[in-house]
Amino acid sequence: MWKHRIHKNIGLSNPLYHYLLSISLRKSQLLNQLRQETAKRRDGMMQIAPDQGQLMALLIQLMGAKKGIEIGTFTGYSTLWMGQIVACDVNEKTTTIARRYWQEAGVTDKIDMRIAPASETLQQLISSGQNGSFDFAFIDADKPNYPTYYEQCLQLLRSGGLIIIDNVLWGGKVAQPMVQDHNTRAIRAFNEFLYQDKRVDISTLGIADGITLVRKR
Ligand code: CA
């Protein structure tokens, strides 16, 4: 294990984070509006950070990606950053908000929304012969099912494709041995699994709640 002397993150105080956003985040009005509407909800903290959205959009642009999958759409904020996508979620209510904003953004025809357990949707894509045809996937749903989603996405992705895994640092709980709840253990186990997985190249970033970038070899 790495010990003490490791060069660590600068650590973002609130003022520094706001500064970062002020010199980096290029907001569209609609993204902003959706972000604010979602933030008012009790579960509003589930939406991804704006700087994370912009990073994901940039990565997708860099790849020239045409076809993606999102697992866990919620109110569609992350989706709006990503473009051409199969969006998976089980919640009719939150995805109704999502659809309203996609409509306003004029991207409805780019987003193939599937209301069903994501593993079923992914299995349908696999069964319909779409293996190896996707450029990227964003996994941000129920944590204990991450391994299932990951294996399915890996099949659906082309070689060189990108999977972005959300919440890999889980509010810091992953590094607190006393915390042993179901979700924390699931994320720890998945992180350890990914670390060993020779089918992919990885990089974990301390942005937002932690994301791991996974490139299929
Ligand atoms: Ca998340």
XYZ file of C-alpha atoms and ligand atoms in Angstrom:
218
model
C 0.000 0.000 0.000
C 0.999 3.596 -0.610
C 1.944 5.433 2.548
C 2.317 8.993 3.835
C 4.744 10.675 1.393
C 2.450 10.299 -1.590
C 1.786 13.565 -3.437
C -1.800 14.245 -2.662
C -4.651 16.308 -3.951
C -4.662 20.055 -3.345
C -7.965 19.675 -1.437
C -10.723 21.952 -2.644
C -12.111 24.405 -0.115
C -15.469 25.925 -1.062
C -13.949 29.231 -2.227
C -11.362 27.376 -4.294
C -14.009 25.124 -5.836
C -16.085 28.166 -6.746
C -13.030 29.787 -8.248
C -12.376 26.626 -10.267
C -15.931 26.713 -11.594
C -15.699 30.434 -12.333
C -12.712 29.963 -14.645
C -13.763 26.623 -16.156
C -17.465 25.884 -16.199
C -19.177 27.096 -19.351
C -22.808 26.958 -18.392
C -25.666 26.662 -20.749
C -28.751 28.302 -19.327
C -30.771 25.134 -19.679
C -28.218 22.966 -17.855
C -28.217 25.552 -15.106
C -31.978 25.586 -14.855
C -32.182 21.794 -14.661
C -29.417 21.741 -12.085
C -31.298 24.215 -9.900
C -34.639 22.453 -10.257
C -33.018 19.138 -9.337
C -31.112 20.632 -6.400
C -34.423 21.568 -4.777
C -35.442 17.926 -4.561
C -34.752 15.906 -1.429
C -32.656 13.510 -3.522
C -31.116 16.407 -5.487
C -27.578 15.590 -4.392
C -27.754 12.578 -6.677
C -27.065 14.699 -9.738
C -23.479 14.829 -10.898
C -21.268 17.873 -10.271
C -21.186 20.447 -13.077
C -17.420 20.215 -13.531
C -17.808 16.452 -13.814
C -20.447 16.920 -16.518
C -18.157 19.198 -18.463
C -15.233 16.768 -18.138
C -17.375 13.891 -19.399
C -18.589 15.979 -22.316
C -14.991 16.855 -23.198
C -13.854 13.217 -23.042
C -16.735 12.203 -25.298
C -15.793 14.953 -27.758
C -12.130 13.919 -27.667
C -13.090 10.355 -28.510
C -15.360 11.458 -31.311
C -17.923 9.226 -29.646
C -21.189 8.659 -31.470
C -22.989 6.118 -29.355
C -23.264 5.836 -25.590
C -25.139 4.238 -22.720
C -26.112 5.850 -19.465
C -27.097 3.713 -16.485
C -28.913 5.905 -13.976
C -30.454 8.916 -15.703
C -32.239 10.545 -12.756
C -33.418 14.005 -13.921
C -31.299 13.868 -17.059
C -28.613 16.396 -16.160
C -25.697 14.094 -16.968
C -27.522 12.917 -20.098
C -27.817 16.467 -21.348
C -24.027 16.792 -21.182
C -23.470 13.609 -23.176
C -25.649 13.606 -26.299
C -26.406 10.503 -28.408
C -27.252 7.904 -25.834
C -29.347 4.976 -24.624
C -30.538 6.159 -21.202
C -31.522 3.575 -18.574
C -33.528 4.277 -15.456
C -36.406 2.778 -13.480
C -37.942 6.014 -12.214
C -40.839 7.451 -14.262
C -41.058 10.611 -12.164
C -37.468 11.829 -12.376
C -37.206 10.886 -16.038
C -40.312 12.985 -16.719
C -38.292 15.984 -15.591
C -35.450 14.740 -17.778
C -37.681 14.508 -20.853
C -38.995 18.033 -20.319
C -35.454 19.443 -20.426
C -34.337 17.262 -23.329
C -37.333 18.516 -25.262
C -36.392 22.111 -24.538
C -32.790 21.431 -25.518
C -33.985 19.859 -28.776
C -32.132 16.591 -28.108
C -35.082 14.247 -27.571
C -34.407 12.333 -30.801
C -30.802 11.692 -29.696
C -31.830 10.068 -26.422
C -33.316 6.584 -26.372
C -34.891 6.477 -22.899
C -35.578 2.982 -21.550
C -37.622 2.710 -18.368
C -36.668 -0.745 -17.071
C -34.032 -2.325 -14.862
C -30.783 -1.398 -16.628
C -29.498 -4.976 -16.663
C -32.545 -5.938 -18.763
C -32.037 -3.089 -21.198
C -28.349 -3.910 -21.526
C -29.162 -7.580 -22.082
C -31.564 -6.570 -24.862
C -28.828 -4.542 -26.535
C -26.460 -7.506 -26.257
C -29.081 -9.945 -27.597
C -29.863 -7.662 -30.520
C -26.251 -7.957 -31.688
C -24.914 -4.590 -30.538
C -21.809 -5.940 -28.822
C -18.712 -3.918 -29.615
C -20.718 -1.041 -31.074
C -20.799 1.519 -28.253
C -18.116 4.168 -27.690
C -18.814 5.008 -24.072
C -20.883 4.178 -21.006
C -21.613 6.054 -17.796
C -22.445 3.861 -14.787
C -24.217 5.773 -12.022
C -26.998 3.626 -10.563
C -27.548 1.180 -7.675
C -24.096 0.356 -6.345
C -24.460 -3.389 -5.599
C -25.247 -3.959 -9.291
C -22.168 -2.147 -10.580
C -20.393 -5.467 -11.387
C -23.341 -6.612 -13.538
C -23.607 -3.297 -15.395
C -19.860 -3.206 -15.872
C -19.668 -6.673 -17.448
C -22.562 -5.884 -19.757
C -21.095 -2.520 -20.762
C -17.734 -4.118 -21.415
C -19.409 -6.440 -23.929
C -21.281 -3.599 -25.588
C -18.212 -1.350 -25.874
C -15.781 -1.331 -28.766
C -12.106 -1.812 -28.055
C -10.752 1.595 -26.971
C -14.177 2.566 -25.639
C -14.608 4.370 -22.335
C -16.630 3.494 -19.246
C -17.004 6.191 -16.598
C -17.882 4.845 -13.152
C -19.452 7.301 -10.707
C -19.211 7.584 -6.901
C -16.099 5.439 -6.522
C -14.960 7.417 -3.447
C -18.464 7.336 -1.927
C -18.247 10.436 0.242
C -14.960 9.159 1.694
C -16.589 6.137 3.315
C -14.547 3.685 1.240
C -11.449 4.675 3.234
C -13.132 4.422 6.644
C -12.753 0.792 7.768
C -15.479 1.174 10.403
C -18.064 1.864 7.713
C -19.439 -1.501 6.631
C -22.857 -0.796 5.126
C -24.044 -2.609 2.027
C -23.339 0.156 -0.507
C -19.922 1.070 0.878
C -18.824 -2.561 0.818
C -20.160 -2.953 -2.694
C -18.161 0.022 -3.955
C -14.995 -1.104 -2.166
C -15.287 -4.577 -3.646
C -15.931 -3.187 -7.105
C -12.969 -0.779 -6.897
C -10.691 -3.644 -5.857
C -11.995 -5.793 -8.676
C -11.396 -3.036 -11.255
C -7.874 -2.500 -9.964
C -7.056 -6.110 -10.881
C -8.974 -6.268 -14.158
C -6.473 -6.807 -16.974
C -9.074 -6.277 -19.702
C -8.950 -2.527 -19.153
C -6.767 0.505 -18.421
C -7.960 2.679 -15.563
C -7.540 6.041 -13.891
C -9.419 7.207 -10.802
C -9.988 10.934 -10.385
C -10.799 12.749 -7.143
C -13.361 14.947 -8.885
C -16.862 15.258 -7.397
C -17.573 11.960 -5.548
C -14.726 10.202 -7.355
C -14.906 8.752 -10.848
C -12.942 5.962 -12.460
C -12.198 6.172 -16.161
C -11.987 2.716 -17.713
C -10.655 2.096 -21.211
C -11.442 -1.228 -22.800
C -8.300 -2.791 -24.235
Ca -23.823 9.445 -8.811
